Tab-separated table of C-alpha atoms and ligand atoms in Angstrom:
chain	number	residue	atom	x	y	z
A	5	UNK	CA	24.654	-50.945	49.578
A	6	UNK	CA	21.710	-53.347	49.551
A	7	UNK	CA	19.214	-50.888	50.998
A	8	UNK	CA	18.594	-48.096	48.531
A	9	UNK	CA	15.965	-45.383	48.417
A	10	UNK	CA	13.264	-46.324	45.912
A	11	UNK	CA	9.619	-45.724	45.034
A	12	UNK	CA	8.445	-47.259	48.350
A	13	UNK	CA	9.970	-44.229	50.144
A	14	UNK	CA	8.241	-41.642	47.948
A	15	UNK	CA	6.899	-39.080	50.451
A	16	UNK	CA	3.875	-38.472	48.220
A	17	UNK	CA	2.835	-42.104	48.364
A	18	UNK	CA	-0.486	-42.451	50.193
A	19	UNK	CA	-2.549	-45.441	51.195
A	20	UNK	CA	-6.207	-46.347	50.955
A	21	UNK	CA	-5.828	-47.099	54.678
A	22	UNK	CA	-6.706	-43.551	55.766
A	23	UNK	CA	-5.092	-43.658	59.213
A	24	UNK	CA	-1.722	-44.379	57.562
A	25	UNK	CA	-1.827	-40.914	55.952
A	26	UNK	CA	-1.835	-39.069	59.285
A	27	UNK	CA	1.510	-37.198	59.225
A	28	UNK	CA	2.149	-38.100	62.876
A	29	UNK	CA	1.540	-41.849	62.423
A	30	UNK	CA	4.550	-44.063	63.083
A	31	UNK	CA	3.175	-46.467	60.487
A	32	UNK	CA	2.646	-44.855	57.086
A	33	UNK	CA	2.871	-46.938	53.916
A	34	UNK	CA	6.597	-46.070	53.805
A	35	UNK	CA	7.269	-48.087	56.999
A	36	UNK	CA	5.646	-51.576	56.888
A	37	UNK	CA	7.410	-53.058	59.949
A	38	UNK	CA	7.203	-56.675	61.123
A	39	UNK	CA	5.376	-57.669	64.307
A	40	UNK	CA	3.811	-60.633	66.066
A	41	UNK	CA	0.608	-59.788	67.950
A	42	UNK	CA	-0.958	-61.953	70.594
A	43	UNK	CA	-4.645	-61.736	71.348
A	44	UNK	CA	-7.903	-63.603	71.540
A	45	UNK	CA	-8.637	-62.979	67.876
A	46	UNK	CA	-5.529	-64.897	66.996
A	47	UNK	CA	-6.066	-67.814	69.357
A	48	UNK	CA	-2.912	-69.761	70.048
A	49	UNK	CA	-1.380	-69.007	66.696
A	50	UNK	CA	1.113	-66.214	66.349
A	51	UNK	CA	0.776	-64.727	62.915
A	52	UNK	CA	3.459	-62.767	61.164
A	53	UNK	CA	2.038	-59.295	60.686
A	54	UNK	CA	2.905	-55.909	59.369
A	55	UNK	CA	1.244	-52.718	60.465
A	56	UNK	CA	-0.153	-49.878	58.429
A	57	UNK	CA	-1.878	-46.937	60.117
A	58	UNK	CA	-4.241	-48.328	62.735
A	59	UNK	CA	-4.376	-51.819	61.211
A	60	UNK	CA	-2.420	-54.991	61.629
A	61	UNK	CA	-2.088	-57.002	58.449
A	62	UNK	CA	-1.867	-60.763	58.801
A	63	UNK	CA	0.857	-61.624	56.306
A	64	UNK	CA	0.291	-65.344	56.682
A	65	UNK	CA	-3.357	-64.993	55.707
A	66	UNK	CA	-2.360	-62.657	52.903
A	67	UNK	CA	0.202	-65.146	51.643
A	68	UNK	CA	-2.589	-67.765	51.444
A	69	UNK	CA	-4.259	-65.611	48.810
A	70	UNK	CA	-3.124	-65.179	45.247
A	71	UNK	CA	-2.099	-61.584	45.988
A	72	UNK	CA	1.184	-62.639	47.566
A	73	UNK	CA	3.526	-65.352	46.343
A	74	UNK	CA	5.610	-65.636	49.488
A	75	UNK	CA	4.893	-67.618	52.658
A	76	UNK	CA	5.543	-65.960	55.987
A	77	UNK	CA	5.329	-67.065	59.588
A	78	UNK	CA	6.350	-65.487	62.897
A	79	UNK	CA	8.084	-64.993	65.166
A	80	UNK	CA	11.255	-66.682	63.967
A	81	UNK	CA	10.788	-65.353	60.436
A	82	UNK	CA	12.620	-68.431	59.293
A	83	UNK	CA	11.074	-68.049	55.868
A	84	UNK	CA	11.990	-64.400	55.799
A	85	UNK	CA	14.993	-63.384	57.873
A	86	UNK	CA	17.327	-65.584	55.865
A	87	UNK	CA	16.245	-64.294	52.474
A	88	UNK	CA	18.618	-62.376	50.296
A	89	UNK	CA	17.973	-58.627	50.598
A	90	UNK	CA	16.675	-58.593	47.011
A	91	UNK	CA	13.869	-60.999	47.872
A	92	UNK	CA	12.932	-59.008	50.958
A	93	UNK	CA	12.861	-55.888	48.841
A	94	UNK	CA	10.520	-57.540	46.352
A	95	UNK	CA	8.069	-58.310	49.175
A	96	UNK	CA	8.264	-54.731	50.426
A	97	UNK	CA	7.528	-53.421	46.944
A	98	UNK	CA	4.570	-55.743	46.573
A	99	UNK	CA	3.085	-54.727	49.952
A	100	UNK	CA	3.623	-51.069	49.113
A	101	UNK	CA	1.768	-51.627	45.843
A	102	UNK	CA	-1.123	-53.481	47.486
A	103	UNK	CA	-1.717	-50.713	50.032
A	104	UNK	CA	-1.179	-47.780	47.675
A	105	UNK	CA	-4.045	-45.396	47.180
A	106	UNK	CA	-5.910	-46.403	44.051
A	107	UNK	CA	-4.850	-50.057	44.087
A	108	UNK	CA	-8.069	-52.090	44.227
A	109	UNK	CA	-6.603	-55.611	44.561
A	110	UNK	CA	-7.008	-55.869	48.328
A	111	UNK	CA	-9.045	-52.736	48.968
A	112	UNK	CA	-12.008	-54.029	46.930
A	113	UNK	CA	-11.732	-57.659	47.973
A	114	UNK	CA	-13.969	-57.399	51.004
A	115	UNK	CA	-13.777	-61.039	52.044
A	116	UNK	CA	-10.007	-61.160	51.941
A	117	UNK	CA	-9.686	-57.741	53.545
A	118	UNK	CA	-11.825	-58.988	56.420
A	119	UNK	CA	-9.450	-61.911	56.921
A	120	UNK	CA	-6.164	-60.058	56.765
A	121	UNK	CA	-6.863	-56.540	58.095
A	122	UNK	CA	-7.243	-56.396	61.857
A	123	UNK	CA	-8.075	-53.062	63.523
A	124	UNK	CA	-5.585	-52.227	66.267
A	125	UNK	CA	-7.276	-53.013	69.539
A	126	UNK	CA	-5.701	-53.585	72.887
A	127	UNK	CA	-3.361	-56.131	71.434
A	128	UNK	CA	-0.367	-57.308	73.273
A	129	UNK	CA	2.645	-58.216	71.241
A	130	UNK	CA	5.230	-60.925	71.373
A	131	UNK	CA	8.933	-60.240	70.999
A	132	UNK	CA	8.959	-59.852	67.219
A	133	UNK	CA	11.939	-62.170	66.675
A	134	UNK	CA	13.286	-65.377	68.139
A	135	UNK	CA	16.675	-64.590	69.674
A	136	UNK	CA	18.922	-67.478	70.544
A	137	UNK	CA	21.583	-65.038	71.653
A	138	UNK	CA	21.797	-61.435	72.744
A	139	UNK	CA	24.893	-59.244	72.769
A	140	UNK	CA	24.937	-55.757	74.212
A	141	UNK	CA	27.468	-53.210	73.014
A	142	UNK	CA	28.627	-49.916	74.510
A	143	UNK	CA	28.941	-47.837	71.374
A	144	UNK	CA	28.214	-44.307	72.615
A	145	UNK	CA	31.447	-42.673	73.680
A	146	UNK	CA	29.475	-40.056	75.631
A	147	UNK	CA	27.754	-42.769	77.667
A	148	UNK	CA	30.995	-44.712	78.136
A	149	UNK	CA	32.802	-41.587	79.321
A	150	UNK	CA	30.000	-40.527	81.674
A	151	UNK	CA	29.646	-43.959	83.265
A	152	UNK	CA	33.394	-44.510	83.325
A	153	UNK	CA	33.782	-41.227	85.220
A	154	UNK	CA	31.451	-42.506	87.934
A	155	UNK	CA	32.739	-46.054	88.230
A	156	UNK	CA	36.418	-45.242	87.624
A	157	UNK	CA	36.992	-41.522	88.278
A	158	UNK	CA	40.703	-41.749	87.557
A	159	UNK	CA	40.322	-43.777	84.405
A	160	UNK	CA	36.949	-43.180	82.699
A	161	UNK	CA	37.640	-44.420	79.185
A	162	UNK	CA	39.762	-47.545	78.971
A	163	UNK	CA	42.449	-47.608	76.237
A	164	UNK	CA	40.656	-50.306	74.190
A	165	UNK	CA	37.468	-48.239	73.759
A	166	UNK	CA	38.492	-46.407	70.588
A	167	UNK	CA	39.766	-49.596	68.950
A	168	UNK	CA	37.093	-52.190	69.799
A	169	UNK	CA	33.294	-52.021	69.831
A	170	UNK	CA	33.075	-53.107	73.482
A	171	UNK	CA	30.331	-55.605	74.243
A	172	UNK	CA	29.272	-58.439	76.522
A	173	UNK	CA	27.072	-61.464	76.032
A	174	UNK	CA	23.629	-60.845	77.485
A	175	UNK	CA	20.804	-63.226	78.205
A	176	UNK	CA	18.272	-64.032	75.474
A	177	UNK	CA	15.869	-65.817	77.861
A	178	UNK	CA	14.857	-62.582	79.599
A	179	UNK	CA	14.123	-60.511	76.495
A	180	UNK	CA	10.488	-59.459	76.936
A	181	UNK	CA	8.039	-57.535	74.783
A	182	UNK	CA	6.862	-54.000	75.466
A	183	UNK	CA	4.189	-53.891	78.161
A	184	UNK	CA	5.662	-56.669	80.303
A	185	UNK	CA	5.786	-55.739	83.987
A	186	UNK	CA	9.285	-56.013	85.446
A	187	UNK	CA	9.968	-57.134	89.013
A	188	UNK	CA	12.601	-55.119	90.828
A	189	UNK	CA	15.639	-57.398	91.031
A	190	UNK	CA	17.174	-58.564	94.285
A	191	UNK	CA	20.877	-59.018	94.777
A	192	UNK	CA	24.150	-58.169	96.411
A	193	UNK	CA	25.241	-54.568	96.599
A	194	UNK	CA	28.661	-53.103	97.177
A	195	UNK	CA	29.786	-52.785	100.810
A	196	UNK	CA	29.548	-49.275	102.216
A	197	UNK	CA	33.285	-49.265	102.826
A	198	UNK	CA	36.152	-51.217	101.315
A	199	UNK	CA	36.485	-54.644	102.901
A	200	UNK	CA	32.974	-54.517	104.415
A	201	UNK	CA	30.142	-56.989	103.978
A	202	UNK	CA	27.949	-56.566	100.898
A	203	UNK	CA	24.340	-55.566	101.448
A	204	UNK	CA	21.621	-57.881	100.153
A	205	UNK	CA	18.085	-57.028	99.139
A	206	UNK	CA	15.989	-55.303	96.480
A	207	UNK	CA	17.985	-53.133	94.090
A	208	UNK	CA	18.007	-49.499	95.238
A	209	UNK	CA	19.471	-47.949	92.097
A	210	UNK	CA	17.265	-49.300	89.333
A	211	UNK	CA	17.814	-47.678	85.959
A	212	UNK	CA	16.906	-47.948	82.289
A	213	UNK	CA	19.196	-47.685	79.289
A	214	UNK	CA	17.815	-46.223	76.071
A	215	UNK	CA	19.219	-48.291	73.227
A	216	UNK	CA	18.501	-49.453	69.721
A	217	UNK	CA	18.533	-53.163	68.936
A	218	UNK	CA	19.603	-54.672	65.615
A	219	UNK	CA	18.058	-58.026	64.671
A	220	UNK	CA	20.142	-60.445	62.643
A	221	UNK	CA	18.517	-61.774	59.469
A	222	UNK	CA	20.984	-64.123	57.822
A	223	UNK	CA	23.617	-65.608	60.079
A	224	UNK	CA	27.136	-66.872	59.409
A	225	UNK	CA	28.734	-70.273	59.832
A	226	UNK	CA	30.922	-71.020	62.811
A	227	UNK	CA	34.525	-70.277	61.824
A	228	UNK	CA	33.550	-67.763	59.171
A	229	UNK	CA	33.355	-64.014	59.556
A	230	UNK	CA	31.185	-61.286	58.053
A	231	UNK	CA	33.095	-58.542	56.257
A	232	UNK	CA	32.274	-54.883	56.809
A	233	UNK	CA	31.038	-54.709	53.196
A	234	UNK	CA	28.551	-57.554	53.792
A	235	UNK	CA	27.583	-56.720	57.365
A	236	UNK	CA	24.351	-54.897	56.609
A	237	UNK	CA	23.097	-57.740	54.380
A	238	UNK	CA	22.879	-59.733	57.590
A	239	UNK	CA	20.664	-57.272	59.462
A	240	UNK	CA	16.909	-57.644	59.278
A	241	UNK	CA	15.999	-54.391	60.983
A	242	UNK	CA	15.935	-52.423	64.197
A	243	UNK	CA	13.821	-52.043	67.320
A	244	UNK	CA	13.913	-50.017	70.544
A	245	UNK	CA	15.650	-51.732	73.453
A	246	UNK	CA	15.454	-50.887	77.151
A	247	UNK	CA	18.399	-52.525	78.881
A	248	UNK	CA	17.106	-52.365	82.482
A	249	UNK	CA	20.100	-52.011	84.786
A	250	UNK	CA	20.567	-52.512	88.536
A	251	UNK	CA	23.375	-50.036	89.197
A	252	UNK	CA	24.148	-51.115	92.760
A	253	UNK	CA	24.387	-54.769	91.716
A	254	UNK	CA	26.459	-53.726	88.713
A	255	UNK	CA	28.977	-51.751	90.748
A	256	UNK	CA	29.703	-54.720	93.019
A	257	UNK	CA	29.873	-57.458	90.383
A	258	UNK	CA	31.203	-55.960	87.140
A	259	UNK	CA	34.920	-56.424	87.864
A	260	UNK	CA	36.494	-58.576	86.478
A	261	UNK	CA	34.126	-60.136	83.932
A	262	UNK	CA	31.559	-57.412	83.200
A	263	UNK	CA	27.821	-57.163	83.864
A	264	UNK	CA	25.978	-60.263	85.059
A	265	UNK	CA	22.892	-60.152	87.322
A	266	UNK	CA	22.695	-56.356	87.048
A	267	UNK	CA	21.550	-56.724	83.462
A	268	UNK	CA	20.010	-60.131	82.863
A	269	UNK	CA	16.730	-59.858	84.831
A	270	UNK	CA	14.931	-58.213	81.885
A	271	UNK	CA	15.514	-56.463	78.578
A	272	UNK	CA	12.420	-54.952	76.969
A	273	UNK	CA	11.995	-54.540	73.203
A	274	UNK	CA	9.434	-52.607	71.172
A	275	UNK	CA	6.899	-54.691	69.225
A	276	UNK	CA	8.050	-53.817	65.720
A	277	UNK	CA	11.064	-54.618	63.594
A	278	UNK	CA	11.527	-51.596	61.369
A	279	UNK	CA	13.302	-53.109	58.397
A	280	UNK	CA	16.616	-51.971	56.986
A	281	UNK	CA	14.748	-51.331	53.727
A	282	UNK	CA	12.407	-48.859	55.448
A	283	UNK	CA	15.339	-47.095	57.104
A	284	UNK	CA	17.173	-46.375	53.823
A	285	UNK	CA	16.301	-42.638	53.704
A	286	UNK	CA	17.534	-42.109	57.248
A	287	UNK	CA	21.105	-43.257	56.879
A	288	UNK	CA	23.891	-40.825	57.655
A	289	UNK	CA	27.641	-40.577	57.906
A	290	UNK	CA	29.425	-41.980	60.918
A	291	UNK	CA	29.943	-39.430	63.681
A	292	UNK	CA	33.247	-37.671	63.098
A	293	UNK	CA	35.955	-38.858	65.444
A	294	UNK	CA	37.736	-36.075	67.301
A	295	UNK	CA	41.160	-35.189	65.986
A	296	UNK	CA	43.790	-37.477	67.429
A	297	UNK	CA	41.442	-40.449	67.862
A	298	UNK	CA	42.614	-43.645	66.150
A	299	UNK	CA	40.784	-44.736	63.015
A	300	UNK	CA	39.134	-48.184	63.048
A	301	UNK	CA	41.372	-51.031	61.931
A	302	UNK	CA	40.922	-51.873	58.225
A	303	UNK	CA	38.608	-54.854	58.892
A	304	UNK	CA	36.053	-52.435	60.395
A	305	UNK	CA	36.475	-49.695	57.820
A	306	UNK	CA	34.855	-49.146	54.428
A	307	UNK	CA	33.857	-46.122	52.373
A	308	UNK	CA	30.185	-47.137	52.603
A	309	UNK	CA	30.369	-47.472	56.361
A	310	UNK	CA	32.025	-44.068	56.693
A	311	UNK	CA	29.550	-42.363	54.392
A	312	UNK	CA	26.297	-44.028	55.434
A	313	UNK	CA	26.930	-46.448	58.311
A	314	UNK	CA	24.999	-44.271	60.751
A	315	UNK	CA	21.263	-43.922	61.355
A	316	UNK	CA	19.426	-40.681	62.060
A	317	UNK	CA	16.973	-41.977	64.657
A	318	UNK	CA	15.579	-39.777	67.432
A	319	UNK	CA	15.032	-41.536	70.740
A	320	UNK	CA	12.968	-40.288	73.666
A	321	UNK	CA	12.438	-41.555	77.196
A	322	UNK	CA	9.261	-40.728	79.142
A	323	UNK	CA	8.232	-41.541	82.702
A	324	UNK	CA	4.833	-41.849	84.403
A	325	UNK	CA	4.760	-42.662	88.121
A	326	UNK	CA	1.877	-44.630	89.614
A	327	UNK	CA	0.688	-41.401	91.264
A	328	UNK	CA	0.794	-39.541	87.955
A	329	UNK	CA	-1.274	-42.264	86.308
A	330	UNK	CA	-3.777	-42.248	89.176
A	331	UNK	CA	-4.169	-38.507	88.817
A	332	UNK	CA	-4.611	-38.800	85.055
A	333	UNK	CA	-1.386	-36.941	84.277
A	334	UNK	CA	0.483	-37.457	81.040
A	335	UNK	CA	3.994	-38.964	81.169
A	336	UNK	CA	6.874	-36.478	81.211
A	337	UNK	CA	9.819	-36.636	78.869
A	338	UNK	CA	13.146	-37.290	80.552
A	339	UNK	CA	15.477	-37.150	77.578
A	340	UNK	CA	15.857	-36.981	73.827
A	341	UNK	CA	18.898	-38.274	71.976
A	342	UNK	CA	19.936	-39.342	68.495
A	343	UNK	CA	21.421	-42.591	67.284
A	344	UNK	CA	23.686	-40.822	64.777
A	345	UNK	CA	25.993	-39.832	67.682
A	346	UNK	CA	27.316	-43.390	68.150
A	347	UNK	CA	31.066	-44.001	68.009
A	348	UNK	CA	30.649	-47.425	66.378
A	349	UNK	CA	28.157	-48.450	63.693
A	350	UNK	CA	25.924	-51.516	63.670
A	351	UNK	CA	27.918	-52.836	60.679
A	352	UNK	CA	31.143	-52.527	62.692
A	353	UNK	CA	29.517	-54.392	65.581
A	354	UNK	CA	28.467	-57.260	63.282
A	355	UNK	CA	31.896	-57.449	61.683
A	356	UNK	CA	33.782	-57.263	64.944
A	357	UNK	CA	31.452	-59.832	66.571
A	358	UNK	CA	32.227	-62.380	63.857
A	359	UNK	CA	35.876	-61.561	63.107
A	360	UNK	CA	36.995	-64.422	65.346
A	361	UNK	CA	34.594	-66.859	63.658
A	362	UNK	CA	31.748	-66.505	66.162
A	363	UNK	CA	28.477	-67.427	64.465
A	364	UNK	CA	25.403	-65.206	64.560
A	365	UNK	CA	21.996	-66.779	64.006
A	366	UNK	CA	18.784	-65.407	62.515
A	367	UNK	CA	16.902	-63.518	65.215
A	368	UNK	CA	19.931	-62.750	67.372
A	369	UNK	CA	19.737	-59.362	69.034
A	370	UNK	CA	22.599	-56.851	69.110
A	371	UNK	CA	22.047	-53.963	71.535
A	372	UNK	CA	23.782	-50.721	70.610
A	373	UNK	CA	24.570	-49.583	74.120
A	374	UNK	CA	22.996	-46.565	75.767
A	375	UNK	CA	22.490	-43.713	73.334
A	376	UNK	CA	23.783	-40.547	75.006
A	377	UNK	CA	24.653	-37.251	73.377
A	378	UNK	CA	26.861	-34.479	74.671
A	379	UNK	CA	24.105	-32.417	76.300
A	380	UNK	CA	22.475	-33.197	79.614
A	381	UNK	CA	18.986	-33.704	78.137
A	382	UNK	CA	20.321	-36.277	75.666
A	383	UNK	CA	21.679	-38.651	78.312
A	384	UNK	CA	20.088	-42.071	77.861
A	385	UNK	CA	20.026	-43.326	81.474
A	386	UNK	CA	19.008	-41.950	84.876
A	387	UNK	CA	22.524	-42.694	86.097
A	388	UNK	CA	23.732	-39.964	83.755
A	389	UNK	CA	20.632	-37.764	83.807
A	390	UNK	CA	20.468	-37.163	87.563
A	391	UNK	CA	24.224	-36.934	87.832
A	392	UNK	CA	25.057	-33.569	89.286
A	393	UNK	CA	28.429	-32.447	88.200
A	394	UNK	CA	30.781	-31.778	85.393
A	395	UNK	CA	30.934	-35.053	83.492
A	396	UNK	CA	34.623	-34.702	82.830
A	397	UNK	CA	36.042	-32.829	85.808
A	398	UNK	CA	33.978	-33.590	88.859
A	399	UNK	CA	33.017	-37.245	88.904
A	400	UNK	CA	30.484	-38.112	91.601
A	401	UNK	CA	30.098	-41.327	93.544
A	402	UNK	CA	27.415	-43.943	93.130
A	403	UNK	CA	25.784	-43.465	96.505
A	404	UNK	CA	22.107	-42.549	96.579
A	405	UNK	CA	21.421	-39.140	97.971
A	406	UNK	CA	24.792	-37.637	97.241
A	407	UNK	CA	25.803	-35.499	94.313
A	408	UNK	CA	22.714	-36.324	92.308
A	409	UNK	CA	20.070	-33.877	91.154
A	410	UNK	CA	16.668	-35.489	91.354
A	411	UNK	CA	14.125	-35.114	88.615
A	412	UNK	CA	10.983	-33.497	90.009
A	413	UNK	CA	7.746	-34.989	88.685
A	414	UNK	CA	4.541	-32.950	88.256
A	415	UNK	CA	3.193	-34.589	91.423
A	416	UNK	CA	6.137	-33.222	93.419
A	417	UNK	CA	7.675	-36.696	93.661
A	418	UNK	CA	11.422	-36.841	93.105
A	419	UNK	CA	13.405	-39.433	91.189
A	420	UNK	CA	17.089	-40.220	91.157
A	421	UNK	CA	16.428	-43.786	90.044
A	422	UNK	CA	13.269	-45.751	89.177
A	423	UNK	CA	10.644	-46.257	91.912
A	424	UNK	CA	8.130	-49.096	92.115
A	425	UNK	CA	5.090	-48.348	89.990
A	426	UNK	CA	7.017	-46.131	87.555
A	427	UNK	CA	6.391	-46.754	83.908
A	428	UNK	CA	9.273	-46.086	81.521
A	429	UNK	CA	8.228	-45.398	77.948
A	430	UNK	CA	10.730	-45.186	75.090
A	431	UNK	CA	9.877	-43.898	71.642
A	432	UNK	CA	11.942	-43.676	68.481
A	433	UNK	CA	11.312	-42.196	65.066
A	434	UNK	CA	13.050	-41.002	61.924
A	435	UNK	CA	12.440	-37.626	60.324
A	436	UNK	CA	14.182	-36.122	57.348
A	437	UNK	CA	13.320	-33.241	55.047
A	438	UNK	CA	11.842	-34.609	51.837
A	439	UNK	CA	10.830	-37.970	53.350
A	440	UNK	CA	7.886	-39.325	55.267
A	441	UNK	CA	8.373	-39.682	59.021
A	442	UNK	CA	8.401	-43.297	60.218
A	443	UNK	CA	8.405	-44.565	63.799
A	444	UNK	CA	9.284	-47.586	65.889
A	445	UNK	CA	6.219	-47.515	68.164
A	446	UNK	CA	6.842	-47.642	71.895
A	447	UNK	CA	8.836	-49.736	74.337
A	448	UNK	CA	7.069	-49.696	77.734
A	449	UNK	CA	7.540	-51.328	81.104
A	450	UNK	CA	6.181	-50.828	84.639
A	451	UNK	CA	8.365	-51.700	87.625
A	452	UNK	CA	6.745	-53.917	90.256
A	453	UNK	CA	8.040	-54.374	93.818
A	454	UNK	CA	10.645	-57.067	94.343
A	455	UNK	CA	9.305	-60.480	95.316
A	456	UNK	CA	9.807	-61.227	98.985
A	457	UNK	CA	13.124	-62.977	99.410
B	528	CA	CA1	23.412	-51.543	77.916
């Protein structure tokens, strides 16, 4: 296990950056995520940064000083993502030391501090990694069963599901950073009756999917695979992922080759890569498979994966309509789920993805699939959340206005799917007794009307 708990996770560790010591901060000294801000202060150059409390820290500027031996640059992290885990860990330890309460090296070097410490302003962020490829999995059995019940009432969970981490190849070109406005997609929708003409126009059933993304650090050569024991060495860290989904387009196009235009118009990621090192205290056992379920084939099984392949990460989805924002209302929370409920682990996804010799590259993004639990309020998409019925016995149809319970907003507006002007906000964080809470920041996006076709 390359990512162990060490002194950088000590819950008593405090920083001379006061705002990092706020117990509710996503960015205490125990986190130190990677990010790539964009803003006038930075000109055209995109610096590799970390964040502590309410400050960004320019790691490139810091690496120009004699306080840091390494050289870093964003957003491809090509001097970082491909390092051995041991070297990454050494950098984490050094940063932890530099920001620790009582360490004067940077704190008392006013000139250098002025160059590297940037107060958080209204910065926008770039996608914090350079993805050449993006694969989206489907690893929550609760989500797969719910959606399967709607799309295929007689056959919700296909027989391969419990043997293969199901995935499809997504589109890296439309991965966008948090805050990017998303245009409602236009496309073909299923005919009202079998054999009829498809409708064409702006998507009517626009949805989000609450997911986690894993970012590949070191890749593998074409023709070689990554074993389950080595899989986590190849992961740089995690971010929040909103896999925007056009359900009506999806229903019409997904047979026989899977999602296409329903999914590739935008995928939003949070601005920070929370590293695998930072996540070490929040690992957990794989969710127990119900009795009678097959065990993974040996190439996707290891003692380490069984015991600590999971992550205890809480995910929340919030919504603010344009009217709510105009009236100064706070967003409302739609759901709250946990990543530990997944049927397949990230390590199993990496191993399965490469078992045929497919090569992963540094920066590639692996989406987990929608994170849905067993309770209604833990369902990670509106498709599931506004679904009115017994998820296993009374499957509804995908027609707007029928068999769906709308969510009522504080303004009295109702939502079965996303309306123009709605902002979807996803948050994720890790909490565990005896450890300092760390967070992933936010993954936000406002839906704009479709362009006129
Ligand atoms: Ca998805």
